[in-house]
């Protein structure tokens, strides 16, 4: 059987952790009802991610192009670390800080759009940031982030690629210690001299001159070889000093950015606290506004009822006054008629 589809797995890892198990079990039941036990077993093996890992997975699923940029930059940064290219390393480190900051902000936005996500004040953004920074140092973490299948947050407190590369210049041959010299260069050492020529050898001056030329040529070759070795050692020493300077700069840069990270984390924590306080105040103001609107609505209804009552009372008072006046007029007419009769 083909197994679970990528869309189904992404849908599960897009689900908030508190609902992950229920969603996974429902998918397992669906696969069993469909007669696909292999898919059901594979789905059952999926594990619930932590909240921080879920946020990183959400970023990888919702904004894969941003995570792809992170992975590409991480590859470049690890290459620069292996090759010990100081200026490029500092440039990429600055880009890393900017990218991680932008991705953390994007995670906050994505979480705000999720109905079941934790409140902004309880989002483990520090763990998200640590995981994204670890992706720059560990290719395996970077791949897990890109796939959107992370189960828990990752962190890396060191500097450079894991394992950290050794700062040693690799050459074709092992470097000889500078304290050791070839036997011919040790104090008191003398070059072996040829045995004195025999009477028969002296009888052949051409052969003697040829041997002398070979000795001089061998001596010059040995001197040239020693000079080349000294130059090679000097070059290796120069390169070692350059690497040590680069290492010192890189370590200083590491301390600086770690201090910036600590400061930024503290500022973020303070900002979250302020935002939580403002949100609480806004919620209280909204509640008071709703109560005031209800009171105002009731007051308007009471005013309208009172206005209607006043209108009715005035009309009734007018009617009663008219009746009294009519009665008084009738009484006056009756009194006048009685007087005339008398």
Tab-separated table of C-alpha atoms in Angstrom:
chain	number	residue	atom	x	y	z
A	1	UNK	CA	0.000	0.000	0.000
A	2	UNK	CA	1.269	3.533	-0.715
A	3	UNK	CA	1.075	4.835	2.860
A	4	UNK	CA	-0.238	8.198	4.113
A	5	UNK	CA	-0.190	11.096	1.698
A	6	UNK	CA	2.015	14.117	2.245
A	7	UNK	CA	-1.088	16.313	2.498
A	8	UNK	CA	-2.520	14.174	5.298
A	9	UNK	CA	0.737	14.198	7.264
A	10	UNK	CA	1.067	17.959	6.855
A	11	UNK	CA	-2.534	18.389	7.978
A	12	UNK	CA	-1.763	16.425	11.142
A	13	UNK	CA	1.397	18.385	11.916
A	14	UNK	CA	-0.523	21.596	11.232
A	15	UNK	CA	-2.930	20.614	14.017
A	16	UNK	CA	-2.235	22.192	17.437
A	17	UNK	CA	-0.546	19.729	19.832
A	18	UNK	CA	-3.516	19.475	22.200
A	19	UNK	CA	-5.650	18.122	19.334
A	20	UNK	CA	-2.935	16.148	17.536
A	21	UNK	CA	-3.611	12.758	19.142
A	22	UNK	CA	-7.342	12.907	18.445
A	23	UNK	CA	-6.752	13.918	14.818
A	24	UNK	CA	-4.135	11.179	14.352
A	25	UNK	CA	-6.366	8.504	15.867
A	26	UNK	CA	-9.230	9.587	13.598
A	27	UNK	CA	-6.944	9.279	10.564
A	28	UNK	CA	-5.850	5.815	11.737
A	29	UNK	CA	-9.480	4.742	12.068
A	30	UNK	CA	-10.271	6.077	8.578
A	31	UNK	CA	-7.343	4.114	7.099
A	32	UNK	CA	-8.499	0.908	8.809
A	33	UNK	CA	-12.057	1.369	7.563
A	34	UNK	CA	-10.637	1.887	4.070
A	35	UNK	CA	-8.833	-1.468	4.322
A	36	UNK	CA	-5.321	0.069	4.435
A	37	UNK	CA	-3.593	-1.381	7.533
A	38	UNK	CA	-0.126	-0.279	6.351
A	39	UNK	CA	-1.154	3.376	6.260
A	40	UNK	CA	-2.890	2.958	9.607
A	41	UNK	CA	0.300	1.603	11.197
A	42	UNK	CA	2.424	4.398	9.758
A	43	UNK	CA	-0.024	7.023	10.982
A	44	UNK	CA	-0.133	5.444	14.436
A	45	UNK	CA	3.652	5.850	14.708
A	46	UNK	CA	3.432	9.632	14.290
A	47	UNK	CA	4.240	11.425	17.544
A	48	UNK	CA	2.782	14.624	18.928
A	49	UNK	CA	5.122	17.642	18.633
A	50	UNK	CA	5.741	20.160	21.364
A	51	UNK	CA	4.231	23.616	21.017
A	52	UNK	CA	7.567	25.091	19.862
A	53	UNK	CA	8.062	22.297	17.302
A	54	UNK	CA	4.464	22.746	16.117
A	55	UNK	CA	5.112	26.448	15.512
A	56	UNK	CA	8.214	25.634	13.439
A	57	UNK	CA	6.259	22.972	11.495
A	58	UNK	CA	3.489	25.505	10.916
A	59	UNK	CA	6.058	27.898	9.467
A	60	UNK	CA	7.478	25.180	7.170
A	61	UNK	CA	4.013	24.161	5.952
A	62	UNK	CA	2.485	27.628	5.592
A	63	UNK	CA	5.568	29.490	4.338
A	64	UNK	CA	7.850	26.889	2.712
A	65	UNK	CA	9.609	29.516	0.613
A	66	UNK	CA	10.893	31.267	3.749
A	67	UNK	CA	12.188	28.001	5.201
A	68	UNK	CA	13.839	27.187	1.866
A	69	UNK	CA	15.706	30.510	2.084
A	70	UNK	CA	16.804	29.605	5.614
A	71	UNK	CA	18.130	26.203	4.491
A	72	UNK	CA	20.010	27.762	1.577
A	73	UNK	CA	21.578	30.403	3.815
A	74	UNK	CA	22.483	27.704	6.352
A	75	UNK	CA	24.330	25.750	3.642
A	76	UNK	CA	26.290	28.853	2.656
A	77	UNK	CA	27.119	29.614	6.289
A	78	UNK	CA	28.385	26.084	6.973
A	79	UNK	CA	30.499	26.218	3.806
A	80	UNK	CA	32.026	29.528	4.907
A	81	UNK	CA	32.756	28.040	8.338
A	82	UNK	CA	34.483	25.008	6.848
A	83	UNK	CA	36.568	27.183	4.546
A	84	UNK	CA	37.220	29.739	7.311
A	85	UNK	CA	36.325	32.716	5.143
A	86	UNK	CA	36.158	35.452	7.773
A	87	UNK	CA	34.569	38.389	5.868
A	88	UNK	CA	31.986	36.150	4.200
A	89	UNK	CA	31.291	34.463	7.542
A	90	UNK	CA	30.583	37.783	9.228
A	91	UNK	CA	28.329	38.845	6.346
A	92	UNK	CA	26.362	35.602	6.484
A	93	UNK	CA	26.117	35.803	10.285
A	94	UNK	CA	24.463	39.211	9.962
A	95	UNK	CA	22.065	37.771	7.377
A	96	UNK	CA	21.326	34.867	9.736
A	97	UNK	CA	20.267	37.217	12.536
A	98	UNK	CA	17.988	39.141	10.179
A	99	UNK	CA	16.439	35.961	8.750
A	100	UNK	CA	15.824	34.393	12.157
A	101	UNK	CA	14.224	37.601	13.448
A	102	UNK	CA	11.924	37.776	10.418
A	103	UNK	CA	10.953	34.110	10.768
A	104	UNK	CA	10.124	34.493	14.459
A	105	UNK	CA	7.901	37.463	13.597
A	106	UNK	CA	6.226	35.353	10.895
A	107	UNK	CA	5.648	32.547	13.413
A	108	UNK	CA	3.918	35.038	15.716
A	109	UNK	CA	1.625	36.106	12.844
A	110	UNK	CA	0.813	32.520	11.857
A	111	UNK	CA	0.015	31.606	15.465
A	112	UNK	CA	-2.293	34.625	15.795
A	113	UNK	CA	-4.264	33.348	12.785
A	114	UNK	CA	-4.738	29.896	14.356
A	115	UNK	CA	-7.944	29.720	16.429
A	116	UNK	CA	-6.593	27.141	18.895
A	117	UNK	CA	-3.087	28.568	19.299
A	118	UNK	CA	-1.878	29.654	22.762
A	119	UNK	CA	-2.106	33.375	23.617
A	120	UNK	CA	0.706	35.563	22.332
A	121	UNK	CA	2.174	35.879	25.821
A	122	UNK	CA	2.571	32.099	26.192
A	123	UNK	CA	4.134	31.327	22.800
A	124	UNK	CA	7.573	29.679	23.264
A	125	UNK	CA	9.213	32.016	20.779
A	126	UNK	CA	12.604	31.679	22.470
A	127	UNK	CA	12.562	27.929	21.731
A	128	UNK	CA	11.483	28.647	18.152
A	129	UNK	CA	14.413	31.055	17.741
A	130	UNK	CA	16.826	28.523	19.253
A	131	UNK	CA	15.595	25.854	16.837
A	132	UNK	CA	16.028	28.119	13.817
A	133	UNK	CA	19.557	29.025	14.972
A	134	UNK	CA	20.343	25.323	15.429
A	135	UNK	CA	19.295	24.726	11.821
A	136	UNK	CA	22.190	26.949	10.739
A	137	UNK	CA	24.692	24.723	12.560
A	138	UNK	CA	23.219	21.255	12.078
A	139	UNK	CA	22.222	20.031	8.619
A	140	UNK	CA	19.978	17.336	10.117
A	141	UNK	CA	17.996	19.900	12.119
A	142	UNK	CA	17.732	22.059	8.990
A	143	UNK	CA	16.248	19.126	7.061
A	144	UNK	CA	13.730	18.397	9.832
A	145	UNK	CA	12.707	22.046	9.870
A	146	UNK	CA	12.303	22.071	6.092
A	147	UNK	CA	10.205	18.890	6.130
A	148	UNK	CA	7.815	20.266	8.777
A	149	UNK	CA	8.113	17.065	10.842
A	150	UNK	CA	9.875	18.418	13.923
A	151	UNK	CA	8.872	16.777	17.222
A	152	UNK	CA	10.706	18.968	19.719
A	153	UNK	CA	12.694	22.168	19.825
A	154	UNK	CA	16.429	22.036	19.119
A	155	UNK	CA	19.263	24.184	20.366
A	156	UNK	CA	22.967	24.621	19.751
A	157	UNK	CA	25.115	26.699	22.084
A	158	UNK	CA	28.409	26.278	20.238
A	159	UNK	CA	29.853	28.004	17.210
A	160	UNK	CA	30.212	26.633	13.734
A	161	UNK	CA	29.137	23.390	12.216
A	162	UNK	CA	28.468	20.263	14.243
A	163	UNK	CA	30.958	18.632	14.715
A	164	UNK	CA	33.084	21.740	14.931
A	165	UNK	CA	35.819	21.680	12.286
A	166	UNK	CA	39.403	21.468	13.439
A	167	UNK	CA	41.417	24.555	12.659
A	168	UNK	CA	44.268	22.745	10.896
A	169	UNK	CA	45.661	23.278	7.469
A	170	UNK	CA	45.548	19.974	5.627
A	171	UNK	CA	48.451	19.370	3.237
A	172	UNK	CA	49.671	16.429	1.220
A	173	UNK	CA	52.257	15.398	3.838
A	174	UNK	CA	52.352	15.649	7.604
A	175	UNK	CA	54.093	18.784	8.803
A	176	UNK	CA	57.526	18.229	10.299
A	177	UNK	CA	58.169	19.857	13.674
A	178	UNK	CA	60.310	22.927	13.377
A	179	UNK	CA	62.491	21.758	16.271
A	180	UNK	CA	63.562	18.672	14.370
A	181	UNK	CA	66.035	18.964	11.568
A	182	UNK	CA	67.382	16.517	9.129
A	183	UNK	CA	70.546	14.744	10.332
A	184	UNK	CA	72.644	16.718	7.870
A	185	UNK	CA	71.489	20.000	9.539
A	186	UNK	CA	72.107	19.063	13.156
A	187	UNK	CA	75.002	20.821	14.895
A	188	UNK	CA	78.199	18.880	14.490
A	189	UNK	CA	76.840	16.739	11.689
A	190	UNK	CA	79.093	16.463	8.688
A	191	UNK	CA	78.367	15.271	5.233
A	192	UNK	CA	79.885	11.945	4.430
A	193	UNK	CA	82.955	12.483	2.318
A	194	UNK	CA	83.902	10.118	-0.429
A	195	UNK	CA	86.767	7.802	0.186
A	196	UNK	CA	90.092	9.032	-1.181
A	197	UNK	CA	90.587	7.961	-4.718
A	198	UNK	CA	92.843	5.013	-5.282
A	199	UNK	CA	95.838	5.188	-7.500
A	200	UNK	CA	93.785	3.545	-10.229
A	201	UNK	CA	90.971	6.152	-9.790
A	202	UNK	CA	93.413	9.060	-9.970
A	203	UNK	CA	94.516	7.676	-13.228
A	204	UNK	CA	91.027	8.572	-14.590
A	205	UNK	CA	90.605	12.369	-14.110
A	206	UNK	CA	87.413	12.513	-16.249
A	207	UNK	CA	85.641	10.134	-13.933
A	208	UNK	CA	86.744	12.143	-10.870
A	209	UNK	CA	85.480	15.425	-12.319
A	210	UNK	CA	82.115	13.868	-13.200
A	211	UNK	CA	81.713	12.555	-9.641
A	212	UNK	CA	82.587	15.998	-8.277
A	213	UNK	CA	79.960	17.656	-10.456
A	214	UNK	CA	77.383	15.110	-9.265
A	215	UNK	CA	78.270	15.835	-5.650
A	216	UNK	CA	77.923	19.588	-6.180
A	217	UNK	CA	74.610	19.088	-7.984
A	218	UNK	CA	73.366	16.850	-5.173
A	219	UNK	CA	74.430	19.461	-2.633
A	220	UNK	CA	72.608	22.231	-4.474
A	221	UNK	CA	69.501	20.057	-4.769
A	222	UNK	CA	69.599	19.315	-1.043
A	223	UNK	CA	70.005	22.999	-0.228
A	224	UNK	CA	67.113	23.863	-2.518
A	225	UNK	CA	65.000	21.185	-0.861
A	226	UNK	CA	65.809	22.531	2.596
A	227	UNK	CA	65.012	26.077	1.450
A	228	UNK	CA	61.687	24.897	0.046
A	229	UNK	CA	60.895	23.133	3.318
A	230	UNK	CA	61.722	26.263	5.303
A	231	UNK	CA	59.516	28.325	2.995
A	232	UNK	CA	56.695	25.797	3.349
A	233	UNK	CA	56.983	25.848	7.128
A	234	UNK	CA	57.003	29.649	7.133
A	235	UNK	CA	53.912	29.686	4.904
A	236	UNK	CA	52.122	27.199	7.167
A	237	UNK	CA	53.025	29.301	10.194
A	238	UNK	CA	51.703	32.408	8.457
A	239	UNK	CA	48.489	30.625	7.541
A	240	UNK	CA	48.150	29.324	11.092
A	241	UNK	CA	48.511	32.839	12.483
A	242	UNK	CA	45.929	34.088	9.984
A	243	UNK	CA	43.536	31.307	11.019
A	244	UNK	CA	44.064	32.109	14.674
A	245	UNK	CA	43.229	35.758	13.977
A	246	UNK	CA	40.102	34.678	12.104
A	247	UNK	CA	39.174	32.415	15.001
A	248	UNK	CA	39.608	35.249	17.487
A	249	UNK	CA	37.403	37.494	15.349
A	250	UNK	CA	34.804	34.756	14.955
A	251	UNK	CA	34.755	34.069	18.696
A	252	UNK	CA	34.418	37.783	19.427
A	253	UNK	CA	31.568	37.949	16.920
A	254	UNK	CA	29.982	34.934	18.610
A	255	UNK	CA	30.137	36.598	22.027
A	256	UNK	CA	28.688	39.792	20.604
A	257	UNK	CA	25.764	38.116	18.855
A	258	UNK	CA	25.075	35.937	21.902
A	259	UNK	CA	24.909	39.100	23.997
A	260	UNK	CA	22.590	40.622	21.397
A	261	UNK	CA	20.454	37.491	21.530
A	262	UNK	CA	20.246	37.677	25.327
A	263	UNK	CA	19.313	41.349	25.171
A	264	UNK	CA	16.780	40.786	22.387
A	265	UNK	CA	15.232	37.876	24.295
A	266	UNK	CA	14.868	40.060	27.371
A	267	UNK	CA	13.341	42.856	25.309
A	268	UNK	CA	10.977	40.390	23.707
A	269	UNK	CA	9.967	39.070	27.129
A	270	UNK	CA	9.353	42.622	28.354
A	271	UNK	CA	7.410	43.425	25.203
A	272	UNK	CA	5.258	40.345	25.645
A	273	UNK	CA	4.524	41.348	29.240
A	274	UNK	CA	3.567	44.870	28.164
A	275	UNK	CA	1.416	43.485	25.349
A	276	UNK	CA	-0.305	41.098	27.745
A	277	UNK	CA	-1.030	43.981	30.100
A	278	UNK	CA	-2.438	46.109	27.287
A	279	UNK	CA	-4.544	43.215	26.037
A	280	UNK	CA	-5.898	42.698	29.559
A	281	UNK	CA	-6.711	46.406	29.807
A	282	UNK	CA	-8.390	46.310	26.405
A	283	UNK	CA	-10.433	43.297	27.452
A	284	UNK	CA	-11.537	45.106	30.631
A	285	UNK	CA	-12.397	48.237	28.634
A	286	UNK	CA	-14.373	46.147	26.153
A	287	UNK	CA	-16.283	44.560	29.019
A	288	UNK	CA	-17.025	47.935	30.577
A	289	UNK	CA	-18.028	49.295	27.190
A	290	UNK	CA	-20.451	46.414	26.693
A	291	UNK	CA	-21.963	47.030	30.153
A	292	UNK	CA	-22.227	50.773	29.463
A	293	UNK	CA	-23.894	50.112	26.114
A	294	UNK	CA	-26.423	47.843	27.811
A	295	UNK	CA	-27.095	50.494	30.483
A	296	UNK	CA	-27.481	53.149	27.790
A	297	UNK	CA	-29.858	50.951	25.844
A	298	UNK	CA	-31.975	50.364	28.936
A	299	UNK	CA	-31.938	54.099	29.707
A	300	UNK	CA	-33.112	54.887	26.171
A	301	UNK	CA	-35.950	52.385	26.486
A	302	UNK	CA	-36.908	53.859	29.869
A	303	UNK	CA	-36.839	57.394	28.425
A	304	UNK	CA	-39.060	56.403	25.517
A	305	UNK	CA	-41.494	54.658	27.866
A	306	UNK	CA	-41.516	57.745	30.106
A	307	UNK	CA	-42.145	60.000	27.111
A	308	UNK	CA	-45.082	57.832	26.077
A	309	UNK	CA	-46.406	57.882	29.643
A	310	UNK	CA	-46.098	61.686	29.791
A	311	UNK	CA	-47.977	62.015	26.504
A	312	UNK	CA	-50.759	59.770	27.756
A	313	UNK	CA	-50.909	61.627	31.099
A	314	UNK	CA	-51.042	64.997	29.378
A	315	UNK	CA	-53.771	63.833	27.065
A	316	UNK	CA	-55.740	62.443	30.011
A	317	UNK	CA	-55.241	65.652	31.987
A	318	UNK	CA	-56.513	67.659	29.013
A	319	UNK	CA	-59.544	65.446	28.718
A	320	UNK	CA	-60.301	65.772	32.421
A	321	UNK	CA	-59.881	69.559	32.274
A	322	UNK	CA	-62.278	69.690	29.303
A	323	UNK	CA	-64.792	67.594	31.185
A	324	UNK	CA	-64.546	69.884	34.214
A	325	UNK	CA	-65.029	72.964	32.074
A	326	UNK	CA	-68.010	71.398	30.339
A	327	UNK	CA	-69.533	70.466	33.686
A	328	UNK	CA	-68.992	73.973	34.996
A	329	UNK	CA	-70.681	75.414	31.928
A	330	UNK	CA	-73.662	73.150	32.373
A	331	UNK	CA	-73.932	74.134	36.018
A	332	UNK	CA	-73.844	77.826	35.046
A	333	UNK	CA	-76.607	77.326	32.523
A	334	UNK	CA	-78.685	75.485	35.089
A	335	UNK	CA	-78.244	78.231	37.660
A	336	UNK	CA	-79.255	80.894	35.149
A	337	UNK	CA	-82.427	79.083	34.188
A	338	UNK	CA	-83.456	78.671	37.808
A	339	UNK	CA	-83.044	82.404	38.462
A	340	UNK	CA	-85.223	83.319	35.547
A	341	UNK	CA	-87.875	80.987	36.734
A	342	UNK	CA	-87.939	82.649	40.126
